[in-house]
PDB file of C-alpha atoms in Angstrom:
ATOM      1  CA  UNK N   3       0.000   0.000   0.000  1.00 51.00           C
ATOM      2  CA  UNK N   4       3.017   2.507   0.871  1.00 54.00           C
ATOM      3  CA  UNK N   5       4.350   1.360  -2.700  1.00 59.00           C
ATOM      4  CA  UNK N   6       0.953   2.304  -3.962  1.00 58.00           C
ATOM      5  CA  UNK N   7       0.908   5.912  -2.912  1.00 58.00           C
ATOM      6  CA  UNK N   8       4.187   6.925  -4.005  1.00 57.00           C
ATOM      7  CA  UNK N   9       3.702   5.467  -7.331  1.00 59.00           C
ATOM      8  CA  UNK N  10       0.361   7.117  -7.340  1.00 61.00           C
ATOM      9  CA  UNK N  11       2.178  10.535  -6.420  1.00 59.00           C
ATOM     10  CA  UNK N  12       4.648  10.144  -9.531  1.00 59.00           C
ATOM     11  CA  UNK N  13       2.174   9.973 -12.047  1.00 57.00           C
ATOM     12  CA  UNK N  14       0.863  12.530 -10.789  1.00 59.00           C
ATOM     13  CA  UNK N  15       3.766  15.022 -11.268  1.00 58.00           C
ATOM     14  CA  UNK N  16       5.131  13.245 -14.562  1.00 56.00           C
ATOM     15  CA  UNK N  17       1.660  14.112 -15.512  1.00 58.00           C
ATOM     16  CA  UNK N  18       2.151  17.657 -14.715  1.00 58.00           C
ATOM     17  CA  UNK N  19       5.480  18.106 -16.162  1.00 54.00           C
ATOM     18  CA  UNK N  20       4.551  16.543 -19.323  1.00 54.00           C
ATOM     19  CA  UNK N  21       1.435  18.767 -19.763  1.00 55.00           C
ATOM     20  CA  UNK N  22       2.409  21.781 -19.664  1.00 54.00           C
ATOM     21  CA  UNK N  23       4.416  24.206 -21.725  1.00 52.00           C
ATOM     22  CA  UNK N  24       8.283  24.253 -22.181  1.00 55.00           C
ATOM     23  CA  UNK N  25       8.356  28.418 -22.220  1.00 62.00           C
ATOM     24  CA  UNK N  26       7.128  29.353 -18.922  1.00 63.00           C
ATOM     25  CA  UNK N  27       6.947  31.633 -15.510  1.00 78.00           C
ATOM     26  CA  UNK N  28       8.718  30.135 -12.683  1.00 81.00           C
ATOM     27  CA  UNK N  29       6.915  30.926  -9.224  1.00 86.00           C
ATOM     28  CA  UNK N  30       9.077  30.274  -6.078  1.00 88.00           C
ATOM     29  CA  UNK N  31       6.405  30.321  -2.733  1.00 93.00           C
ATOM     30  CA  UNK N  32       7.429  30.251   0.597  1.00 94.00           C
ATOM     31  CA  UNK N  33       5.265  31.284   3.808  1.00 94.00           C
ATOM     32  CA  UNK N  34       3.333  30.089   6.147  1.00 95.00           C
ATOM     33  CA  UNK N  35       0.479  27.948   6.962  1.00 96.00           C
ATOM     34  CA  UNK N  36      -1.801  27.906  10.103  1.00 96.00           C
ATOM     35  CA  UNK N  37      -4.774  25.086  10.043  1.00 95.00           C
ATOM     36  CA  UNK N  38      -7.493  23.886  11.869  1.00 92.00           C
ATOM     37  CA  UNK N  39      -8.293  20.422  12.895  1.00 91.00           C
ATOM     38  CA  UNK N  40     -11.260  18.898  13.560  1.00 90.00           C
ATOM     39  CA  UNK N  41     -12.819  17.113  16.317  1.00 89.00           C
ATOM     40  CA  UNK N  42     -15.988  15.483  15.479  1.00 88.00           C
ATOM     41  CA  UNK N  43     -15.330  11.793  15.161  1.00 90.00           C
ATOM     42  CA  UNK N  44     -12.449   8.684  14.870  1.00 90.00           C
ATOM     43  CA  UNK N  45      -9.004   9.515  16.955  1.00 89.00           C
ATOM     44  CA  UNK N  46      -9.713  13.368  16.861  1.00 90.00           C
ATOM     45  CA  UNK N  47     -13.020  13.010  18.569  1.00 90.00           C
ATOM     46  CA  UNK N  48     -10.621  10.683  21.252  1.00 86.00           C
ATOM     47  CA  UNK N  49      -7.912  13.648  21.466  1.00 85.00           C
ATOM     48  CA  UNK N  50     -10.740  15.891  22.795  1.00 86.00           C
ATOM     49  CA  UNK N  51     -12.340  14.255  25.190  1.00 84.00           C
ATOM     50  CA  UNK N  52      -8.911  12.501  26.463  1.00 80.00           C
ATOM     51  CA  UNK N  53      -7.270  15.584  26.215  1.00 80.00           C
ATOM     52  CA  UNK N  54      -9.810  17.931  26.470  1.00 79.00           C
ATOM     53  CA  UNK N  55      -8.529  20.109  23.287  1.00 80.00           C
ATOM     54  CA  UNK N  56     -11.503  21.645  22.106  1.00 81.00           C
ATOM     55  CA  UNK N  57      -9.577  23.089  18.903  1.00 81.00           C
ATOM     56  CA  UNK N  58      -5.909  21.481  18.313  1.00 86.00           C
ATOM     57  CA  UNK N  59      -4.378  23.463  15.597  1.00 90.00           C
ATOM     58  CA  UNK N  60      -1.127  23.112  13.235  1.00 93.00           C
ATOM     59  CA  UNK N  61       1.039  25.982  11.885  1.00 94.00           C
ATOM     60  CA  UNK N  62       4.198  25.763  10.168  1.00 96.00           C
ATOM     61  CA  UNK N  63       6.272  26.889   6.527  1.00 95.00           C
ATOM     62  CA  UNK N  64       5.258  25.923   3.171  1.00 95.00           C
ATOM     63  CA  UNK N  65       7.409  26.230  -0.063  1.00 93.00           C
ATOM     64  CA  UNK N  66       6.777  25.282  -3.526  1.00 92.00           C
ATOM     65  CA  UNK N  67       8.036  25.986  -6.937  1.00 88.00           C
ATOM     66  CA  UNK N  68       5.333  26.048  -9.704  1.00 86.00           C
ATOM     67  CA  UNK N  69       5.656  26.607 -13.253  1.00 82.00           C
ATOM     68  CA  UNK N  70       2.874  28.802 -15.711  1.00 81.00           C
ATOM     69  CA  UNK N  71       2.814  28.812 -19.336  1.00 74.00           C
ATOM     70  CA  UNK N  72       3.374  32.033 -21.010  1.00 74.00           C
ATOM     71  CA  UNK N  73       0.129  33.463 -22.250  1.00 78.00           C
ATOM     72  CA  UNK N  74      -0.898  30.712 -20.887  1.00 79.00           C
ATOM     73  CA  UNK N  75      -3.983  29.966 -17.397  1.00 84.00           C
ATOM     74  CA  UNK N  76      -2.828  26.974 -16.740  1.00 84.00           C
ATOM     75  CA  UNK N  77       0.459  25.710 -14.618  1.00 84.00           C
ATOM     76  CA  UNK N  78       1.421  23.208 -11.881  1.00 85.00           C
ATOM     77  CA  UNK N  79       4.144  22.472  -9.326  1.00 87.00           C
ATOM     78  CA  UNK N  80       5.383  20.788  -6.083  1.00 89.00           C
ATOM     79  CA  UNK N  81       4.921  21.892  -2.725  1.00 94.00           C
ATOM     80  CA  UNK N  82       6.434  21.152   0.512  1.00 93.00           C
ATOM     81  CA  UNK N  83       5.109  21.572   3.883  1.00 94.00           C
ATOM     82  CA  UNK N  84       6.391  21.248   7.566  1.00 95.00           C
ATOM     83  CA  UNK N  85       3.620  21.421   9.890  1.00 95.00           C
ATOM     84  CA  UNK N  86       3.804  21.212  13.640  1.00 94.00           C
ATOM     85  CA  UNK N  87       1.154  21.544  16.667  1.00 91.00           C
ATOM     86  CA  UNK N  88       1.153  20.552  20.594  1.00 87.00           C
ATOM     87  CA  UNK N  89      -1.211  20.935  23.062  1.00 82.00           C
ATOM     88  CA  UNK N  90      -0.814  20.953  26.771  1.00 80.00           C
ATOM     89  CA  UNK N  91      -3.034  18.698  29.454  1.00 76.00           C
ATOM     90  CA  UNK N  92      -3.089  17.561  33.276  1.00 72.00           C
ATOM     91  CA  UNK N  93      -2.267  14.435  34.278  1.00 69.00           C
ATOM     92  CA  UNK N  94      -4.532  12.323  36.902  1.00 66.00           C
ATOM     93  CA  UNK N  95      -1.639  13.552  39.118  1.00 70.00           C
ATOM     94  CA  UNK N  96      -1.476  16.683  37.799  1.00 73.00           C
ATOM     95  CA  UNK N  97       1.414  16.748  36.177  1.00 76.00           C
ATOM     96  CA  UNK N  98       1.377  18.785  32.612  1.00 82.00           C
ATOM     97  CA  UNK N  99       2.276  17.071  29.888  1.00 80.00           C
ATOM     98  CA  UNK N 100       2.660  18.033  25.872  1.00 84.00           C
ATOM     99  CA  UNK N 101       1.524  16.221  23.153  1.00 86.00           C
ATOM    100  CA  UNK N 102       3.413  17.231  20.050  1.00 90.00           C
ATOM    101  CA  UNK N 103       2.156  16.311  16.106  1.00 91.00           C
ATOM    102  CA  UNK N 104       4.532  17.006  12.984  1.00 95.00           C
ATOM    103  CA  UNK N 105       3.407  16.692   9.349  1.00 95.00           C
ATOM    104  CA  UNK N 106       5.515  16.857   6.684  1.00 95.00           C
ATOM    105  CA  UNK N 107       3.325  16.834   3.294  1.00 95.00           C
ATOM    106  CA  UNK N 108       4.810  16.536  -0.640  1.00 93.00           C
ATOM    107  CA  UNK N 109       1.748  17.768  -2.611  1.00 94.00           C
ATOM    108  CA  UNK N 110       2.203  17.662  -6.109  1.00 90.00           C
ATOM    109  CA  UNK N 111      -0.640  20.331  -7.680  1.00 93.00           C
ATOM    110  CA  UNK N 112      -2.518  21.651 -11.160  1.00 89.00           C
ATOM    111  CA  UNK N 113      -2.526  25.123 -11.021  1.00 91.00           C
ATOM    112  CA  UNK N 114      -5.550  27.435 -12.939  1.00 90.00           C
ATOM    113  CA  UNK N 115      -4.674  30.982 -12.968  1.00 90.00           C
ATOM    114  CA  UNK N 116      -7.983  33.463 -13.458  1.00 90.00           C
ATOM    115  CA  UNK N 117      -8.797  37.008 -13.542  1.00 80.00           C
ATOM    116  CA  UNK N 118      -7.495  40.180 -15.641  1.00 77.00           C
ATOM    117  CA  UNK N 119      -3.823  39.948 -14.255  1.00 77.00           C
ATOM    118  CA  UNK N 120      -3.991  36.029 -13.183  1.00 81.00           C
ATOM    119  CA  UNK N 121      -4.150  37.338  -9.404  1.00 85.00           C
ATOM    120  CA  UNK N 122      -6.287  34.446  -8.700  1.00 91.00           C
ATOM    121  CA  UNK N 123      -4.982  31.024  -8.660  1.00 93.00           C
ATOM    122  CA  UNK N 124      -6.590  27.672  -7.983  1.00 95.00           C
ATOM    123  CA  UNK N 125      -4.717  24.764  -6.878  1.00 95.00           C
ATOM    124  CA  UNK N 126      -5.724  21.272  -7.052  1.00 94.00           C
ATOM    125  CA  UNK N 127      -3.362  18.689  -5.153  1.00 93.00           C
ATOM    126  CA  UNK N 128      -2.360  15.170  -4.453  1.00 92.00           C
ATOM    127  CA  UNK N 129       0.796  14.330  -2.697  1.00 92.00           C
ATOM    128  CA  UNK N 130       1.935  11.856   0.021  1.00 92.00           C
ATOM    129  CA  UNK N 131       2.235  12.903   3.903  1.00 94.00           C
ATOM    130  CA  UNK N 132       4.607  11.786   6.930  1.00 95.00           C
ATOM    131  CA  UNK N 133       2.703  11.871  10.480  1.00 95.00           C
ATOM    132  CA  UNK N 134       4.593  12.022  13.809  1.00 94.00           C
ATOM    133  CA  UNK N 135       2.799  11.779  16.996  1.00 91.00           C
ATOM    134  CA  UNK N 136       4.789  12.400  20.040  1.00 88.00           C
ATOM    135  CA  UNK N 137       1.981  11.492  22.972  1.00 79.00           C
ATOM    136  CA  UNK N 138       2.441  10.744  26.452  1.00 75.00           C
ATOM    137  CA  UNK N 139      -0.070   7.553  27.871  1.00 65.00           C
ATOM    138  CA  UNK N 140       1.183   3.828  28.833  1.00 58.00           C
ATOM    139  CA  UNK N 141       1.552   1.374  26.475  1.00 54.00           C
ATOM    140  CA  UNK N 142      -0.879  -1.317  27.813  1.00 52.00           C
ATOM    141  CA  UNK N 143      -4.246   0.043  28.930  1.00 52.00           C
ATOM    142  CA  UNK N 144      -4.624  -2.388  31.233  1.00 53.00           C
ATOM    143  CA  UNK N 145      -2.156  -0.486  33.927  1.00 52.00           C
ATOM    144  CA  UNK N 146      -1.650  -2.029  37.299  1.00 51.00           C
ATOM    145  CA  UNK N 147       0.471  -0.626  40.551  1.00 52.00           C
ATOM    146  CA  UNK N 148       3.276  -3.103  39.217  1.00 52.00           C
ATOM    147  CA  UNK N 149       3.554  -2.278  35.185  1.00 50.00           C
ATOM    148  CA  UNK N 150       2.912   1.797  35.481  1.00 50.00           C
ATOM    149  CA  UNK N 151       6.361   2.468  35.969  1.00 52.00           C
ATOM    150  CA  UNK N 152       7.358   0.679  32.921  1.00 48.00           C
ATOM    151  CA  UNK N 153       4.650   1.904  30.716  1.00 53.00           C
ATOM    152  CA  UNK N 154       4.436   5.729  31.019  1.00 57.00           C
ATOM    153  CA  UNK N 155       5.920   7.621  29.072  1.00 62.00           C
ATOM    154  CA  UNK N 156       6.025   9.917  25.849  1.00 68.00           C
ATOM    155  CA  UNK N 157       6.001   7.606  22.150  1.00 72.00           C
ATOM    156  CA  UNK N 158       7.189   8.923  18.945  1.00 80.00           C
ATOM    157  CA  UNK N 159       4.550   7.352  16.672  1.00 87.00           C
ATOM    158  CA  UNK N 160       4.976   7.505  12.712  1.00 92.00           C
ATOM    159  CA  UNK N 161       2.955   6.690  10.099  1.00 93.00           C
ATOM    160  CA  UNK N 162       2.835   7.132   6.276  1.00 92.00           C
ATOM    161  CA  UNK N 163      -0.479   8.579   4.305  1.00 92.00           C
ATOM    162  CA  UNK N 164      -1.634  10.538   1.449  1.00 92.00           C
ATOM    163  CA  UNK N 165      -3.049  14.343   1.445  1.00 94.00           C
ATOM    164  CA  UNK N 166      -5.708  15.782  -1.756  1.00 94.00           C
ATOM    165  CA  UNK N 167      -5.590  19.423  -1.513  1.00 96.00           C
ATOM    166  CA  UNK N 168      -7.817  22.251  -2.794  1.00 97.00           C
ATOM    167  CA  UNK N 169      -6.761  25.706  -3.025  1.00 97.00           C
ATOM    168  CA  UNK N 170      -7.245  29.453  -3.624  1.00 96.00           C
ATOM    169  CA  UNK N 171      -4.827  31.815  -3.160  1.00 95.00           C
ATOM    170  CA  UNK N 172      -5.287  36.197  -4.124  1.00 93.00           C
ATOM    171  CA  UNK N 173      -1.595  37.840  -5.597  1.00 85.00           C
ATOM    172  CA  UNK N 174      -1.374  41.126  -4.396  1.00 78.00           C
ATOM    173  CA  UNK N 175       0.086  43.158  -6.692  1.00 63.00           C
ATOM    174  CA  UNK N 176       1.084  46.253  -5.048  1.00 58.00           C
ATOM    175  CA  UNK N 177       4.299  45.486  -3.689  1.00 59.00           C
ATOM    176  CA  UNK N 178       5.632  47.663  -0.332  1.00 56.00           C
ATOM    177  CA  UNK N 179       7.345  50.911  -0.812  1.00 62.00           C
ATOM    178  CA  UNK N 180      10.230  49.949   1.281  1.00 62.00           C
ATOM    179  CA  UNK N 181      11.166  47.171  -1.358  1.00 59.00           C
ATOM    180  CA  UNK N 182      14.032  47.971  -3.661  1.00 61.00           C
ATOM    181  CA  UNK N 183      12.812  48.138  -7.515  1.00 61.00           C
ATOM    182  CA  UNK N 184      15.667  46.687  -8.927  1.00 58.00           C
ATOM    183  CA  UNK N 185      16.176  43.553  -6.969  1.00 56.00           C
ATOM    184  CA  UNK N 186      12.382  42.449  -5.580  1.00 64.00           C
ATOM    185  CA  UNK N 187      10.460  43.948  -8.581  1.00 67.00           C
ATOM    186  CA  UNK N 188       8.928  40.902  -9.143  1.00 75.00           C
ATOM    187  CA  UNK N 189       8.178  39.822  -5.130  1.00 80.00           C
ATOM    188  CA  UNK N 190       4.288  39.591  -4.074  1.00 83.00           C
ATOM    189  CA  UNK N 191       2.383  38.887  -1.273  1.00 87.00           C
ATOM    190  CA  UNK N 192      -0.214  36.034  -1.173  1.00 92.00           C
ATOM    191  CA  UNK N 193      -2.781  35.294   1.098  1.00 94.00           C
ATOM    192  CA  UNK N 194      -5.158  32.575   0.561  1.00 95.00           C
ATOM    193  CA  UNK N 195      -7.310  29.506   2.305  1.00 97.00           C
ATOM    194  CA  UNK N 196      -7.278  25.744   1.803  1.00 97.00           C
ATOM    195  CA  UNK N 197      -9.029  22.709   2.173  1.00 96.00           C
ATOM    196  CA  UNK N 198      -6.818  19.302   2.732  1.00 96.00           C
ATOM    197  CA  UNK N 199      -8.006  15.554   3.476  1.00 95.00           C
ATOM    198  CA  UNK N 200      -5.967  13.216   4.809  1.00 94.00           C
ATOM    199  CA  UNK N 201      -7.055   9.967   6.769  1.00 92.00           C
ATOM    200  CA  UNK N 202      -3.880   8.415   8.962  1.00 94.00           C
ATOM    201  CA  UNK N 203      -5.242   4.710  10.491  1.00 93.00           C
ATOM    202  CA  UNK N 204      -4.694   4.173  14.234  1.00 91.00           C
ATOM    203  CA  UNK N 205      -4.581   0.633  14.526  1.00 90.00           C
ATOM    204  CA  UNK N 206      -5.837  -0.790  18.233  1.00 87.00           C
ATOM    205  CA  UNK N 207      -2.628  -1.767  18.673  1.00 85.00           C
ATOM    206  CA  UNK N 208      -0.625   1.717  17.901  1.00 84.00           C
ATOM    207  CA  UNK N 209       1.166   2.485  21.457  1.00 81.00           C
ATOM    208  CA  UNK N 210      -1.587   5.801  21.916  1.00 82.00           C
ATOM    209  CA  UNK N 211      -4.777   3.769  20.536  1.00 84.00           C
ATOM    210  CA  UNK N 212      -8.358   5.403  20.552  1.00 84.00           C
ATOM    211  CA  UNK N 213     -10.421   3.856  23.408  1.00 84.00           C
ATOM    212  CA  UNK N 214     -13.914   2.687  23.094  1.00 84.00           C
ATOM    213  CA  UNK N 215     -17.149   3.680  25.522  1.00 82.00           C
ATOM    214  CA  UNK N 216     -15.570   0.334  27.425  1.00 82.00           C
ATOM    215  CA  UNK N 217     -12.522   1.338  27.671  1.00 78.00           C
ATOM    216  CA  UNK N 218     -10.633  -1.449  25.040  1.00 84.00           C
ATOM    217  CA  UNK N 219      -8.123  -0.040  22.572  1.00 85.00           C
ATOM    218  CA  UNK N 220     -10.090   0.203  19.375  1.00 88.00           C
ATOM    219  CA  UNK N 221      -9.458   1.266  15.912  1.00 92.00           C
ATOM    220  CA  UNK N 222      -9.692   4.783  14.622  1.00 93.00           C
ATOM    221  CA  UNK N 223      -8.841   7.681  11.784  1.00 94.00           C
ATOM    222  CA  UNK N 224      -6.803  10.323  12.586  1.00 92.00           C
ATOM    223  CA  UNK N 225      -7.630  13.372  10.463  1.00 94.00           C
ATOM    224  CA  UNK N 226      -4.871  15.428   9.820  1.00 93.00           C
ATOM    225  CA  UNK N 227      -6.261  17.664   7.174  1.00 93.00           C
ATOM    226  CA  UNK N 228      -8.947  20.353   7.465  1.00 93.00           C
ATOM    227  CA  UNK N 229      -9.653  24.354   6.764  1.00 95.00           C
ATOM    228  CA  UNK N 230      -5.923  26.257   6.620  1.00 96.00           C
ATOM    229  CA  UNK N 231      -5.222  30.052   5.969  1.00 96.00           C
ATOM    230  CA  UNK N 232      -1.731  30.559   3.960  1.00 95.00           C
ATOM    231  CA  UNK N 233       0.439  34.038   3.870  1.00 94.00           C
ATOM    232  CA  UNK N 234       3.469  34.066   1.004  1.00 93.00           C
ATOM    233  CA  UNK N 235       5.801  35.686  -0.620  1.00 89.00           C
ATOM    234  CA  UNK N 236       5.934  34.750  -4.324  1.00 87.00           C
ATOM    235  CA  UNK N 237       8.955  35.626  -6.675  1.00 82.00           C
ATOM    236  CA  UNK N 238       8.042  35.366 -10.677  1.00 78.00           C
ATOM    237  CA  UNK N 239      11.269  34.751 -12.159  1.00 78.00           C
TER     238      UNK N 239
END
């Protein structure tokens, strides 16, 4: 299945290369991303009422390098992301403890470019993610005065997945007065929203399970995509 995905992801991109135009604009993106996640069902339902986070959010820096044809709406490119987020709880013995999540995504994307000046762009995305859950529990849910020792602690749990990602992002054109002409002519600022899915399986076995209304380890979806809000800088070379 991890085989799958990848291969999945590099027709993707070889599909995108091949498609579009050899003369072109070269966009180079970096910024940053803040997201949402939700919380209504599968292992992010479990984080909030384990962990009583009533809104866990990821931020982190996004860059990408897309390519538009001259005279041309259409374009495409890769993006990378490194996303992080951690939320803080209380213990039963009221100790605080931090939970810590990483993503790293590889999105390759179609890009449609729209309005007088092409200062709206669309992006449409697939692209293959890396999860890391840092979480502090016990590894057998069954806990007794002899194995609690043994068992708590924080895991590093990773797991491999794939992202689809729909996006719209405004170029604003006027570029700051405090910007040299000559060197950052080209420079603008971005600012648009996105809309990512991307299922990672928690098996009942994963060292931080889900737990069921009985309180068995049982198995879940972790949702790490959601609604994100993006902020750039984009150079046109």
């Amino acid at each position: 299945m991890k085989n799958f995905k990848y291969i999945i992801f590099s027709l993707v991109f070889i599909l995108i290369i091949n498609v579009l135009p050899l003369k072109a604009e070269i966009l180079i993106r970096g910024g940053f991303l803040w997201q949402n996640l939700p919380t209504s069902e599968g292992y992010n339902k479990f984080i909030k009422q384990r962990y009583g986070t009533n809104s866990p959010q990821i931020y982190g820096s996004i860059l990408s390098v897309s390519h538009k044809g001259e005279n041309s709406i259409w374009g495409g490119g890769l993006e990378l992301d490194r996303i992080f987020g951690s939320f803080t709880y209380k213990t039963l013995n009221g100790e605080n403890q931090v939970n810590k999540i990483k993503l790293q995504n590889t999105i390759a994307f179609f890009a449609l470019f729209l309005g007088k000046s092409n200062n709206i762009e669309i992006d449409l995305g697939y692209g293959t993610n890396k999860l890391t859950r840092e979480f502090y529990g016990y590894q057998d849910y069954h806990i007794t005065a002899s194995n609690i020792s043994s068992q708590e602690g924080i895991q590093a749990i990773k797991s491999d997945g794939t992202i689809k990602m729909l996006q719209i992002i405004y170029k604003y054109y006027k570029r700051p007065s405090w910007l040299p002409d000559n060197i950052l002519s080209k420079l603008t600022i971005d600012l648009g929203a996105r809309y990512t899915e991307s299922n990672h399986k928690i098996s009942s076995s994963d060292p931080r399970p889900a737990y069921d209304s009985k309180g068995f380890p049982s198995e879940t979806k972790f949702e790490v995509g959601g609604f994100g809000l993006l902020g750039t800088l984009t150079y046109h070379y």
